[in-house]
mmCIF file of the C-alpha atoms, coordinates in Angstrom:
data_MODEL
# 
_entry.id   MODEL 
# 
loop_
_atom_site.group_PDB 
_atom_site.id 
_atom_site.type_symbol 
_atom_site.label_atom_id 
_atom_site.label_alt_id 
_atom_site.label_comp_id 
_atom_site.label_asym_id 
_atom_site.label_entity_id 
_atom_site.label_seq_id 
_atom_site.pdbx_PDB_ins_code 
_atom_site.Cartn_x 
_atom_site.Cartn_y 
_atom_site.Cartn_z 
_atom_site.occupancy 
_atom_site.B_iso_or_equiv 
_atom_site.pdbx_formal_charge 
_atom_site.auth_seq_id 
_atom_site.auth_comp_id 
_atom_site.auth_asym_id 
_atom_site.auth_atom_id 
_atom_site.pdbx_PDB_model_num 
ATOM 1   C CA . MET A 1 1   ? 100.413 91.463  81.034  1.00 0.00 ? 1   MET A CA 1 
ATOM 2   C CA . PRO A 1 2   ? 97.354  89.873  79.434  1.00 0.00 ? 2   PRO A CA 1 
ATOM 3   C CA . SER A 1 3   ? 98.241  86.495  80.973  1.00 0.00 ? 3   SER A CA 1 
ATOM 4   C CA . ASP A 1 4   ? 97.765  88.119  84.418  1.00 0.00 ? 4   ASP A CA 1 
ATOM 5   C CA . THR A 1 5   ? 94.139  89.060  83.795  1.00 0.00 ? 5   THR A CA 1 
ATOM 6   C CA . ASN A 1 6   ? 90.862  87.713  85.131  1.00 0.00 ? 6   ASN A CA 1 
ATOM 7   C CA . ALA A 1 7   ? 87.740  86.919  83.107  1.00 0.00 ? 7   ALA A CA 1 
ATOM 8   C CA . ASN A 1 8   ? 86.831  90.633  83.016  1.00 0.00 ? 8   ASN A CA 1 
ATOM 9   C CA . GLY A 1 9   ? 90.165  91.632  81.509  1.00 0.00 ? 9   GLY A CA 1 
ATOM 10  C CA . ASP A 1 10  ? 91.345  93.339  84.725  1.00 0.00 ? 10  ASP A CA 1 
ATOM 11  C CA . ILE A 1 11  ? 94.534  92.369  86.532  1.00 0.00 ? 11  ILE A CA 1 
ATOM 12  C CA . PHE A 1 12  ? 93.981  89.152  88.523  1.00 0.00 ? 12  PHE A CA 1 
ATOM 13  C CA . GLY A 1 13  ? 93.727  89.798  92.279  1.00 0.00 ? 13  GLY A CA 1 
ATOM 14  C CA . GLY A 1 14  ? 96.184  87.020  93.063  1.00 0.00 ? 14  GLY A CA 1 
ATOM 15  C CA . TRP A 1 15  ? 98.841  88.778  90.976  1.00 0.00 ? 15  TRP A CA 1 
ATOM 16  C CA . LEU A 1 16  ? 98.281  91.946  92.978  1.00 0.00 ? 16  LEU A CA 1 
ATOM 17  C CA . VAL A 1 17  ? 98.428  90.108  96.333  1.00 0.00 ? 17  VAL A CA 1 
ATOM 18  C CA . SER A 1 18  ? 101.714 88.451  95.379  1.00 0.00 ? 18  SER A CA 1 
ATOM 19  C CA . HIS A 1 19  ? 103.241 91.847  94.597  1.00 0.00 ? 19  HIS A CA 1 
ATOM 20  C CA . MET A 1 20  ? 101.924 93.270  97.866  1.00 0.00 ? 20  MET A CA 1 
ATOM 21  C CA . ASP A 1 21  ? 103.549 90.347  99.687  1.00 0.00 ? 21  ASP A CA 1 
ATOM 22  C CA . MET A 1 22  ? 106.848 90.884  97.875  1.00 0.00 ? 22  MET A CA 1 
ATOM 23  C CA . GLY A 1 23  ? 106.831 94.605  98.670  1.00 0.00 ? 23  GLY A CA 1 
ATOM 24  C CA . ALA A 1 24  ? 106.035 94.036  102.331 1.00 0.00 ? 24  ALA A CA 1 
ATOM 25  C CA . GLY A 1 25  ? 108.614 91.235  102.452 1.00 0.00 ? 25  GLY A CA 1 
ATOM 26  C CA . ILE A 1 26  ? 111.321 93.571  101.192 1.00 0.00 ? 26  ILE A CA 1 
ATOM 27  C CA . ALA A 1 27  ? 110.427 96.120  103.882 1.00 0.00 ? 27  ALA A CA 1 
ATOM 28  C CA . ALA A 1 28  ? 110.307 93.402  106.570 1.00 0.00 ? 28  ALA A CA 1 
ATOM 29  C CA . ARG A 1 29  ? 113.665 91.955  105.565 1.00 0.00 ? 29  ARG A CA 1 
ATOM 30  C CA . ARG A 1 30  ? 115.269 95.400  105.587 1.00 0.00 ? 30  ARG A CA 1 
ATOM 31  C CA . ARG A 1 31  ? 113.854 96.079  109.067 1.00 0.00 ? 31  ARG A CA 1 
ATOM 32  C CA . ALA A 1 32  ? 114.779 92.711  110.576 1.00 0.00 ? 32  ALA A CA 1 
ATOM 33  C CA . ARG A 1 33  ? 118.087 92.365  108.693 1.00 0.00 ? 33  ARG A CA 1 
ATOM 34  C CA . CYS A 1 34  ? 117.485 88.640  108.301 1.00 0.00 ? 34  CYS A CA 1 
ATOM 35  C CA . ARG A 1 35  ? 115.152 86.179  106.573 1.00 0.00 ? 35  ARG A CA 1 
ATOM 36  C CA . VAL A 1 36  ? 111.453 86.773  107.081 1.00 0.00 ? 36  VAL A CA 1 
ATOM 37  C CA . VAL A 1 37  ? 108.296 84.843  106.283 1.00 0.00 ? 37  VAL A CA 1 
ATOM 38  C CA . THR A 1 38  ? 104.711 85.924  105.810 1.00 0.00 ? 38  THR A CA 1 
ATOM 39  C CA . VAL A 1 39  ? 102.641 84.395  108.600 1.00 0.00 ? 39  VAL A CA 1 
ATOM 40  C CA . ALA A 1 40  ? 99.318  86.139  107.970 1.00 0.00 ? 40  ALA A CA 1 
ATOM 41  C CA . ILE A 1 41  ? 97.398  88.560  105.872 1.00 0.00 ? 41  ILE A CA 1 
ATOM 42  C CA . GLU A 1 42  ? 95.091  90.004  108.484 1.00 0.00 ? 42  GLU A CA 1 
ATOM 43  C CA . SER A 1 43  ? 93.096  92.145  106.094 1.00 0.00 ? 43  SER A CA 1 
ATOM 44  C CA . LEU A 1 44  ? 92.958  92.740  102.372 1.00 0.00 ? 44  LEU A CA 1 
ATOM 45  C CA . LYS A 1 45  ? 90.703  95.072  100.464 1.00 0.00 ? 45  LYS A CA 1 
ATOM 46  C CA . PHE A 1 46  ? 90.459  95.550  96.719  1.00 0.00 ? 46  PHE A CA 1 
ATOM 47  C CA . ILE A 1 47  ? 89.193  99.087  96.139  1.00 0.00 ? 47  ILE A CA 1 
ATOM 48  C CA . LYS A 1 48  ? 89.338  99.579  92.367  1.00 0.00 ? 48  LYS A CA 1 
ATOM 49  C CA . PRO A 1 49  ? 90.335  97.403  89.428  1.00 0.00 ? 49  PRO A CA 1 
ATOM 50  C CA . VAL A 1 50  ? 93.824  97.520  87.958  1.00 0.00 ? 50  VAL A CA 1 
ATOM 51  C CA . PHE A 1 51  ? 93.941  97.477  84.176  1.00 0.00 ? 51  PHE A CA 1 
ATOM 52  C CA . VAL A 1 52  ? 96.505  96.008  81.807  1.00 0.00 ? 52  VAL A CA 1 
ATOM 53  C CA . GLY A 1 53  ? 99.119  98.683  81.140  1.00 0.00 ? 53  GLY A CA 1 
ATOM 54  C CA . ASP A 1 54  ? 98.671  100.529 84.447  1.00 0.00 ? 54  ASP A CA 1 
ATOM 55  C CA . THR A 1 55  ? 101.778 101.363 86.471  1.00 0.00 ? 55  THR A CA 1 
ATOM 56  C CA . VAL A 1 56  ? 101.434 99.755  89.908  1.00 0.00 ? 56  VAL A CA 1 
ATOM 57  C CA . SER A 1 57  ? 103.264 100.896 93.061  1.00 0.00 ? 57  SER A CA 1 
ATOM 58  C CA . CYS A 1 58  ? 103.214 99.224  96.496  1.00 0.00 ? 58  CYS A CA 1 
ATOM 59  C CA . TYR A 1 59  ? 103.964 101.194 99.654  1.00 0.00 ? 59  TYR A CA 1 
ATOM 60  C CA . ALA A 1 60  ? 104.737 99.568  103.007 1.00 0.00 ? 60  ALA A CA 1 
ATOM 61  C CA . GLU A 1 61  ? 104.319 101.257 106.382 1.00 0.00 ? 61  GLU A CA 1 
ATOM 62  C CA . LEU A 1 62  ? 105.607 99.541  109.509 1.00 0.00 ? 62  LEU A CA 1 
ATOM 63  C CA . LEU A 1 63  ? 102.839 99.692  112.120 1.00 0.00 ? 63  LEU A CA 1 
ATOM 64  C CA . ASN A 1 64  ? 104.162 97.500  114.914 1.00 0.00 ? 64  ASN A CA 1 
ATOM 65  C CA . VAL A 1 65  ? 107.258 95.516  115.886 1.00 0.00 ? 65  VAL A CA 1 
ATOM 66  C CA . GLY A 1 66  ? 106.953 92.657  118.341 1.00 0.00 ? 66  GLY A CA 1 
ATOM 67  C CA . ARG A 1 67  ? 109.764 90.434  119.554 1.00 0.00 ? 67  ARG A CA 1 
ATOM 68  C CA . THR A 1 68  ? 109.804 88.332  116.367 1.00 0.00 ? 68  THR A CA 1 
ATOM 69  C CA . SER A 1 69  ? 106.955 89.828  114.313 1.00 0.00 ? 69  SER A CA 1 
ATOM 70  C CA . MET A 1 70  ? 106.286 92.934  112.261 1.00 0.00 ? 70  MET A CA 1 
ATOM 71  C CA . HIS A 1 71  ? 102.940 94.314  111.059 1.00 0.00 ? 71  HIS A CA 1 
ATOM 72  C CA . PHE A 1 72  ? 102.915 96.257  107.801 1.00 0.00 ? 72  PHE A CA 1 
ATOM 73  C CA . LYS A 1 73  ? 100.146 98.256  106.189 1.00 0.00 ? 73  LYS A CA 1 
ATOM 74  C CA . ILE A 1 74  ? 100.465 97.923  102.418 1.00 0.00 ? 74  ILE A CA 1 
ATOM 75  C CA . GLU A 1 75  ? 98.837  100.335 99.998  1.00 0.00 ? 75  GLU A CA 1 
ATOM 76  C CA . VAL A 1 76  ? 98.750  99.772  96.251  1.00 0.00 ? 76  VAL A CA 1 
ATOM 77  C CA . TRP A 1 77  ? 98.337  102.704 93.880  1.00 0.00 ? 77  TRP A CA 1 
ATOM 78  C CA . SER A 1 78  ? 97.977  102.569 90.117  1.00 0.00 ? 78  SER A CA 1 
ATOM 79  C CA . LEU A 1 79  ? 98.502  105.126 87.396  1.00 0.00 ? 79  LEU A CA 1 
ATOM 80  C CA . SER A 1 80  ? 96.875  104.798 84.008  1.00 0.00 ? 80  SER A CA 1 
ATOM 81  C CA . ILE A 1 81  ? 98.598  106.197 80.946  1.00 0.00 ? 81  ILE A CA 1 
ATOM 82  C CA . SER A 1 82  ? 95.430  108.205 80.243  1.00 0.00 ? 82  SER A CA 1 
ATOM 83  C CA . GLU A 1 83  ? 95.201  109.842 83.708  1.00 0.00 ? 83  GLU A CA 1 
ATOM 84  C CA . ASP A 1 84  ? 97.332  112.341 85.607  1.00 0.00 ? 84  ASP A CA 1 
ATOM 85  C CA . LEU A 1 85  ? 96.539  111.160 89.135  1.00 0.00 ? 85  LEU A CA 1 
ATOM 86  C CA . SER A 1 86  ? 97.276  107.879 90.858  1.00 0.00 ? 86  SER A CA 1 
ATOM 87  C CA . LYS A 1 87  ? 94.413  106.057 92.549  1.00 0.00 ? 87  LYS A CA 1 
ATOM 88  C CA . LYS A 1 88  ? 94.514  103.715 95.524  1.00 0.00 ? 88  LYS A CA 1 
ATOM 89  C CA . VAL A 1 89  ? 93.445  100.271 94.321  1.00 0.00 ? 89  VAL A CA 1 
ATOM 90  C CA . ALA A 1 90  ? 94.129  97.978  97.295  1.00 0.00 ? 90  ALA A CA 1 
ATOM 91  C CA . GLU A 1 91  ? 95.300  97.894  100.898 1.00 0.00 ? 91  GLU A CA 1 
ATOM 92  C CA . GLY A 1 92  ? 96.095  95.237  103.429 1.00 0.00 ? 92  GLY A CA 1 
ATOM 93  C CA . LEU A 1 93  ? 97.730  94.290  106.703 1.00 0.00 ? 93  LEU A CA 1 
ATOM 94  C CA . PHE A 1 94  ? 100.553 91.773  106.331 1.00 0.00 ? 94  PHE A CA 1 
ATOM 95  C CA . ILE A 1 95  ? 102.340 90.110  109.269 1.00 0.00 ? 95  ILE A CA 1 
ATOM 96  C CA . PHE A 1 96  ? 105.883 88.779  109.015 1.00 0.00 ? 96  PHE A CA 1 
ATOM 97  C CA . VAL A 1 97  ? 108.112 86.858  111.400 1.00 0.00 ? 97  VAL A CA 1 
ATOM 98  C CA . ALA A 1 98  ? 111.898 87.061  111.409 1.00 0.00 ? 98  ALA A CA 1 
ATOM 99  C CA . ILE A 1 99  ? 113.584 83.655  111.164 1.00 0.00 ? 99  ILE A CA 1 
ATOM 100 C CA . ASP A 1 100 ? 117.105 82.354  111.603 1.00 0.00 ? 100 ASP A CA 1 
ATOM 101 C CA . GLU A 1 101 ? 119.072 80.075  109.265 1.00 0.00 ? 101 GLU A CA 1 
ATOM 102 C CA . SER A 1 102 ? 117.247 76.996  110.572 1.00 0.00 ? 102 SER A CA 1 
ATOM 103 C CA . GLY A 1 103 ? 113.798 78.532  110.061 1.00 0.00 ? 103 GLY A CA 1 
ATOM 104 C CA . LYS A 1 104 ? 113.122 79.219  113.739 1.00 0.00 ? 104 LYS A CA 1 
ATOM 105 C CA . PRO A 1 105 ? 111.679 82.586  114.846 1.00 0.00 ? 105 PRO A CA 1 
ATOM 106 C CA . CYS A 1 106 ? 114.307 85.043  115.984 1.00 0.00 ? 106 CYS A CA 1 
ATOM 107 C CA . ALA A 1 107 ? 114.213 88.499  117.555 1.00 0.00 ? 107 ALA A CA 1 
ATOM 108 C CA . VAL A 1 108 ? 113.718 91.387  115.146 1.00 0.00 ? 108 VAL A CA 1 
ATOM 109 C CA . ASP A 1 109 ? 115.903 93.638  117.296 1.00 0.00 ? 109 ASP A CA 1 
ATOM 110 C CA . ARG A 1 110 ? 119.040 91.668  118.114 1.00 0.00 ? 110 ARG A CA 1 
# 
């Protein structure tokens, strides 16, 4: 939406990061089968701009599972209405920790 744009009229990077975090969080919660929290974004790279009206898709790949943590590679692809091919626009490494009801780290594989 236009309210999600930066001064250049492209989608604001913070909007994109929040959607990457939500996508990775969904994957982490499904894997851990409990609450999870983002503890770090180890890397983040914006490759190409995302424009208003583009369709944006986030893909999560589980790279590593520790006792309480999970590392996910997130790729973001966008598709413009005027193009036939999607293009990769961002990627990052997000780390999540599984937590129990009291907010304490818990084992991913219980």
